[in-house]
């Protein structure tokens, strides 16, 4: 099968959207990711999958910590910005949570210490141990079939 067919098939799985963020040398960085999964309850572990070519990859490897923000239905602009779909010259105004940058108003923000990293094809799987967590009410921003979606009743 070719890459496009595989990618289109994977797009048939609806996902939430996160922004993965970290801080290195006093500078905050973020990237949109929908490859996120809860891994373990004890210890509390999550996983994000990041392309080996992504600028975020060496930053997490250097900082050894990262945050994940679950985007709400109102945060499509943030998703597009951190996916590089919107070119923005001004720095993003992150909120600080547990000494890491997070997206303000997200459905959830969690801070993680890097627990392990695993090479998997053209990606690195970063497993994070959740150190702190906060949750807000609202509906999620979703991604399905290559398009942003929202829940409907």
PDB file of C-alpha atoms in Angstrom:
ATOM      1  CA  UNK A   1       0.000   0.000   0.000  1.00  0.00           C
ATOM      2  CA  UNK A   2       1.204   3.508  -0.602  1.00  0.00           C
ATOM      3  CA  UNK A   3       1.704   6.167   2.078  1.00  0.00           C
ATOM      4  CA  UNK A   4      -1.327   8.264   1.038  1.00  0.00           C
ATOM      5  CA  UNK A   5      -3.700   5.284   1.267  1.00  0.00           C
ATOM      6  CA  UNK A   6      -2.353   4.403   4.732  1.00  0.00           C
ATOM      7  CA  UNK A   7      -2.634   8.026   5.890  1.00  0.00           C
ATOM      8  CA  UNK A   8      -6.227   8.284   4.616  1.00  0.00           C
ATOM      9  CA  UNK A   9      -7.157   5.037   6.374  1.00  0.00           C
ATOM     10  CA  UNK A  10      -5.678   6.330   9.659  1.00  0.00           C
ATOM     11  CA  UNK A  11      -7.782   9.480   9.185  1.00  0.00           C
ATOM     12  CA  UNK A  12     -10.882   7.313   9.642  1.00  0.00           C
ATOM     13  CA  UNK A  13     -10.045   7.110  13.352  1.00  0.00           C
ATOM     14  CA  UNK A  14     -11.446  10.190  15.118  1.00  0.00           C
ATOM     15  CA  UNK A  15      -9.015  11.730  17.588  1.00  0.00           C
ATOM     16  CA  UNK A  16      -8.811  14.569  20.024  1.00  0.00           C
ATOM     17  CA  UNK A  17      -6.153  17.195  19.476  1.00  0.00           C
ATOM     18  CA  UNK A  18      -3.373  18.100  21.855  1.00  0.00           C
ATOM     19  CA  UNK A  19      -0.595  20.623  21.992  1.00  0.00           C
ATOM     20  CA  UNK A  20       2.629  19.167  23.351  1.00  0.00           C
ATOM     21  CA  UNK A  21       4.876  21.823  24.868  1.00  0.00           C
ATOM     22  CA  UNK A  22       8.161  22.208  26.665  1.00  0.00           C
ATOM     23  CA  UNK A  23      10.620  24.853  27.745  1.00  0.00           C
ATOM     24  CA  UNK A  24      14.315  24.937  26.884  1.00  0.00           C
ATOM     25  CA  UNK A  25      16.731  27.708  27.878  1.00  0.00           C
ATOM     26  CA  UNK A  26      13.838  29.899  29.030  1.00  0.00           C
ATOM     27  CA  UNK A  27      11.995  29.642  25.703  1.00  0.00           C
ATOM     28  CA  UNK A  28       8.592  27.938  25.316  1.00  0.00           C
ATOM     29  CA  UNK A  29       7.849  25.640  22.375  1.00  0.00           C
ATOM     30  CA  UNK A  30       4.698  23.829  21.271  1.00  0.00           C
ATOM     31  CA  UNK A  31       3.444  21.496  18.551  1.00  0.00           C
ATOM     32  CA  UNK A  32       0.056  20.049  17.647  1.00  0.00           C
ATOM     33  CA  UNK A  33      -0.261  16.291  18.040  1.00  0.00           C
ATOM     34  CA  UNK A  34      -3.170  13.901  17.779  1.00  0.00           C
ATOM     35  CA  UNK A  35      -1.090  10.778  18.413  1.00  0.00           C
ATOM     36  CA  UNK A  36      -1.699  10.644  22.167  1.00  0.00           C
ATOM     37  CA  UNK A  37      -2.686   7.734  24.396  1.00  0.00           C
ATOM     38  CA  UNK A  38      -3.056   6.956  28.080  1.00  0.00           C
ATOM     39  CA  UNK A  39      -0.695   4.072  28.904  1.00  0.00           C
ATOM     40  CA  UNK A  40      -0.770   3.196  32.604  1.00  0.00           C
ATOM     41  CA  UNK A  41      -2.577   4.052  35.817  1.00  0.00           C
ATOM     42  CA  UNK A  42       0.229   2.975  38.168  1.00  0.00           C
ATOM     43  CA  UNK A  43       2.506   4.734  37.486  1.00  0.00           C
ATOM     44  CA  UNK A  44       0.440   7.339  35.645  1.00  0.00           C
ATOM     45  CA  UNK A  45       1.922   7.241  32.133  1.00  0.00           C
ATOM     46  CA  UNK A  46       0.910   8.775  28.814  1.00  0.00           C
ATOM     47  CA  UNK A  47       2.457   8.539  25.350  1.00  0.00           C
ATOM     48  CA  UNK A  48       2.893  11.020  22.505  1.00  0.00           C
ATOM     49  CA  UNK A  49       4.290  10.078  19.115  1.00  0.00           C
ATOM     50  CA  UNK A  50       6.551  12.657  17.450  1.00  0.00           C
ATOM     51  CA  UNK A  51       8.060  12.558  13.969  1.00  0.00           C
ATOM     52  CA  UNK A  52      11.847  12.298  13.967  1.00  0.00           C
ATOM     53  CA  UNK A  53      11.980  15.417  11.754  1.00  0.00           C
ATOM     54  CA  UNK A  54       9.913  17.546  14.155  1.00  0.00           C
ATOM     55  CA  UNK A  55      11.661  20.499  15.811  1.00  0.00           C
ATOM     56  CA  UNK A  56      10.016  19.469  19.097  1.00  0.00           C
ATOM     57  CA  UNK A  57      11.857  16.144  19.254  1.00  0.00           C
ATOM     58  CA  UNK A  58      15.328  17.366  20.345  1.00  0.00           C
ATOM     59  CA  UNK A  59      13.720  19.892  22.691  1.00  0.00           C
ATOM     60  CA  UNK A  60      11.942  17.183  24.690  1.00  0.00           C
ATOM     61  CA  UNK A  61      15.093  15.080  24.639  1.00  0.00           C
ATOM     62  CA  UNK A  62      17.018  18.028  26.087  1.00  0.00           C
ATOM     63  CA  UNK A  63      14.478  19.204  28.672  1.00  0.00           C
ATOM     64  CA  UNK A  64      13.436  15.673  29.796  1.00  0.00           C
ATOM     65  CA  UNK A  65       9.960  17.042  30.533  1.00  0.00           C
ATOM     66  CA  UNK A  66       6.887  18.129  28.605  1.00  0.00           C
ATOM     67  CA  UNK A  67       3.270  19.184  28.982  1.00  0.00           C
ATOM     68  CA  UNK A  68       0.167  18.095  27.096  1.00  0.00           C
ATOM     69  CA  UNK A  69      -2.926  20.278  26.640  1.00  0.00           C
ATOM     70  CA  UNK A  70      -6.200  18.736  25.377  1.00  0.00           C
ATOM     71  CA  UNK A  71      -7.751  21.366  23.108  1.00  0.00           C
ATOM     72  CA  UNK A  72     -11.360  22.464  23.474  1.00  0.00           C
ATOM     73  CA  UNK A  73     -13.783  22.989  20.592  1.00  0.00           C
ATOM     74  CA  UNK A  74     -12.979  26.722  20.723  1.00  0.00           C
ATOM     75  CA  UNK A  75      -9.222  26.235  20.231  1.00  0.00           C
ATOM     76  CA  UNK A  76      -8.920  25.352  16.542  1.00  0.00           C
ATOM     77  CA  UNK A  77      -6.731  28.433  16.015  1.00  0.00           C
ATOM     78  CA  UNK A  78      -4.231  27.118  18.582  1.00  0.00           C
ATOM     79  CA  UNK A  79      -4.190  23.741  16.854  1.00  0.00           C
ATOM     80  CA  UNK A  80      -3.559  25.344  13.476  1.00  0.00           C
ATOM     81  CA  UNK A  81      -0.875  27.644  14.857  1.00  0.00           C
ATOM     82  CA  UNK A  82       1.137  24.830  16.459  1.00  0.00           C
ATOM     83  CA  UNK A  83       0.661  22.627  13.379  1.00  0.00           C
ATOM     84  CA  UNK A  84       2.275  25.340  11.256  1.00  0.00           C
ATOM     85  CA  UNK A  85      -0.973  25.987   9.336  1.00  0.00           C
ATOM     86  CA  UNK A  86      -1.053  29.582  10.582  1.00  0.00           C
ATOM     87  CA  UNK A  87       2.174  31.550  10.393  1.00  0.00           C
ATOM     88  CA  UNK A  88       2.348  33.814  13.420  1.00  0.00           C
ATOM     89  CA  UNK A  89       5.201  36.204  14.068  1.00  0.00           C
ATOM     90  CA  UNK A  90       4.302  37.089  17.645  1.00  0.00           C
ATOM     91  CA  UNK A  91       5.206  34.661  20.429  1.00  0.00           C
ATOM     92  CA  UNK A  92       2.309  32.662  21.862  1.00  0.00           C
ATOM     93  CA  UNK A  93       1.238  33.658  25.369  1.00  0.00           C
ATOM     94  CA  UNK A  94       1.444  30.305  27.154  1.00  0.00           C
ATOM     95  CA  UNK A  95       0.117  29.863  30.670  1.00  0.00           C
ATOM     96  CA  UNK A  96       2.586  28.360  33.161  1.00  0.00           C
ATOM     97  CA  UNK A  97       1.600  25.176  34.974  1.00  0.00           C
ATOM     98  CA  UNK A  98       4.086  23.171  37.008  1.00  0.00           C
ATOM     99  CA  UNK A  99       6.957  25.196  35.512  1.00  0.00           C
ATOM    100  CA  UNK A 100       5.946  24.235  31.972  1.00  0.00           C
ATOM    101  CA  UNK A 101       4.077  26.139  29.249  1.00  0.00           C
ATOM    102  CA  UNK A 102       0.470  25.013  28.594  1.00  0.00           C
ATOM    103  CA  UNK A 103      -2.515  26.218  26.577  1.00  0.00           C
ATOM    104  CA  UNK A 104      -4.814  28.328  28.745  1.00  0.00           C
ATOM    105  CA  UNK A 105      -8.440  27.188  28.771  1.00  0.00           C
ATOM    106  CA  UNK A 106      -7.676  23.705  27.441  1.00  0.00           C
ATOM    107  CA  UNK A 107      -9.891  20.814  28.581  1.00  0.00           C
ATOM    108  CA  UNK A 108      -6.930  19.356  30.445  1.00  0.00           C
ATOM    109  CA  UNK A 109      -3.316  20.289  31.061  1.00  0.00           C
ATOM    110  CA  UNK A 110      -0.787  17.803  32.338  1.00  0.00           C
ATOM    111  CA  UNK A 111       2.881  18.066  33.102  1.00  0.00           C
ATOM    112  CA  UNK A 112       5.158  15.072  32.646  1.00  0.00           C
ATOM    113  CA  UNK A 113       8.691  13.972  33.295  1.00  0.00           C
ATOM    114  CA  UNK A 114      10.186  11.959  30.464  1.00  0.00           C
ATOM    115  CA  UNK A 115       9.853   8.315  31.558  1.00  0.00           C
ATOM    116  CA  UNK A 116      11.102   6.596  28.405  1.00  0.00           C
ATOM    117  CA  UNK A 117      11.488   7.065  24.685  1.00  0.00           C
ATOM    118  CA  UNK A 118      11.129   4.342  22.092  1.00  0.00           C
ATOM    119  CA  UNK A 119      12.078   4.471  18.427  1.00  0.00           C
ATOM    120  CA  UNK A 120       9.187   3.346  16.226  1.00  0.00           C
ATOM    121  CA  UNK A 121       9.770   3.710  12.490  1.00  0.00           C
ATOM    122  CA  UNK A 122       9.941   7.374  11.535  1.00  0.00           C
ATOM    123  CA  UNK A 123       8.674   8.497  14.970  1.00  0.00           C
ATOM    124  CA  UNK A 124       9.864   8.557  18.569  1.00  0.00           C
ATOM    125  CA  UNK A 125       7.337   7.519  21.201  1.00  0.00           C
ATOM    126  CA  UNK A 126       7.759   9.690  24.279  1.00  0.00           C
ATOM    127  CA  UNK A 127       6.320   8.125  27.421  1.00  0.00           C
ATOM    128  CA  UNK A 128       5.723  10.675  30.131  1.00  0.00           C
ATOM    129  CA  UNK A 129       5.036  10.180  33.810  1.00  0.00           C
ATOM    130  CA  UNK A 130       2.237  12.572  34.740  1.00  0.00           C
ATOM    131  CA  UNK A 131       3.326  14.818  37.609  1.00  0.00           C
ATOM    132  CA  UNK A 132       0.419  17.252  37.754  1.00  0.00           C
ATOM    133  CA  UNK A 133      -2.977  17.561  36.106  1.00  0.00           C
ATOM    134  CA  UNK A 134      -5.833  20.041  35.894  1.00  0.00           C
ATOM    135  CA  UNK A 135      -9.165  19.669  34.126  1.00  0.00           C
ATOM    136  CA  UNK A 136     -11.740  22.146  32.752  1.00  0.00           C
ATOM    137  CA  UNK A 137     -15.263  21.588  31.450  1.00  0.00           C
ATOM    138  CA  UNK A 138     -16.148  21.834  27.782  1.00  0.00           C
ATOM    139  CA  UNK A 139     -16.290  19.965  24.506  1.00  0.00           C
ATOM    140  CA  UNK A 140     -13.228  18.650  22.665  1.00  0.00           C
ATOM    141  CA  UNK A 141     -11.796  19.733  19.347  1.00  0.00           C
ATOM    142  CA  UNK A 142     -11.766  16.628  17.142  1.00  0.00           C
ATOM    143  CA  UNK A 143     -10.004  15.561  13.966  1.00  0.00           C
ATOM    144  CA  UNK A 144     -11.528  13.125  11.480  1.00  0.00           C
ATOM    145  CA  UNK A 145     -10.977  12.527   7.788  1.00  0.00           C
ATOM    146  CA  UNK A 146      -8.418  15.311   7.535  1.00  0.00           C
ATOM    147  CA  UNK A 147     -10.802  17.929   8.946  1.00  0.00           C
ATOM    148  CA  UNK A 148     -11.509  19.585  12.266  1.00  0.00           C
ATOM    149  CA  UNK A 149     -14.781  18.460  13.815  1.00  0.00           C
ATOM    150  CA  UNK A 150     -16.885  19.252  16.878  1.00  0.00           C
ATOM    151  CA  UNK A 151     -19.282  17.157  18.898  1.00  0.00           C
ATOM    152  CA  UNK A 152     -22.947  17.600  18.161  1.00  0.00           C
ATOM    153  CA  UNK A 153     -25.967  16.381  20.122  1.00  0.00           C
TER     154      UNK A 153
END
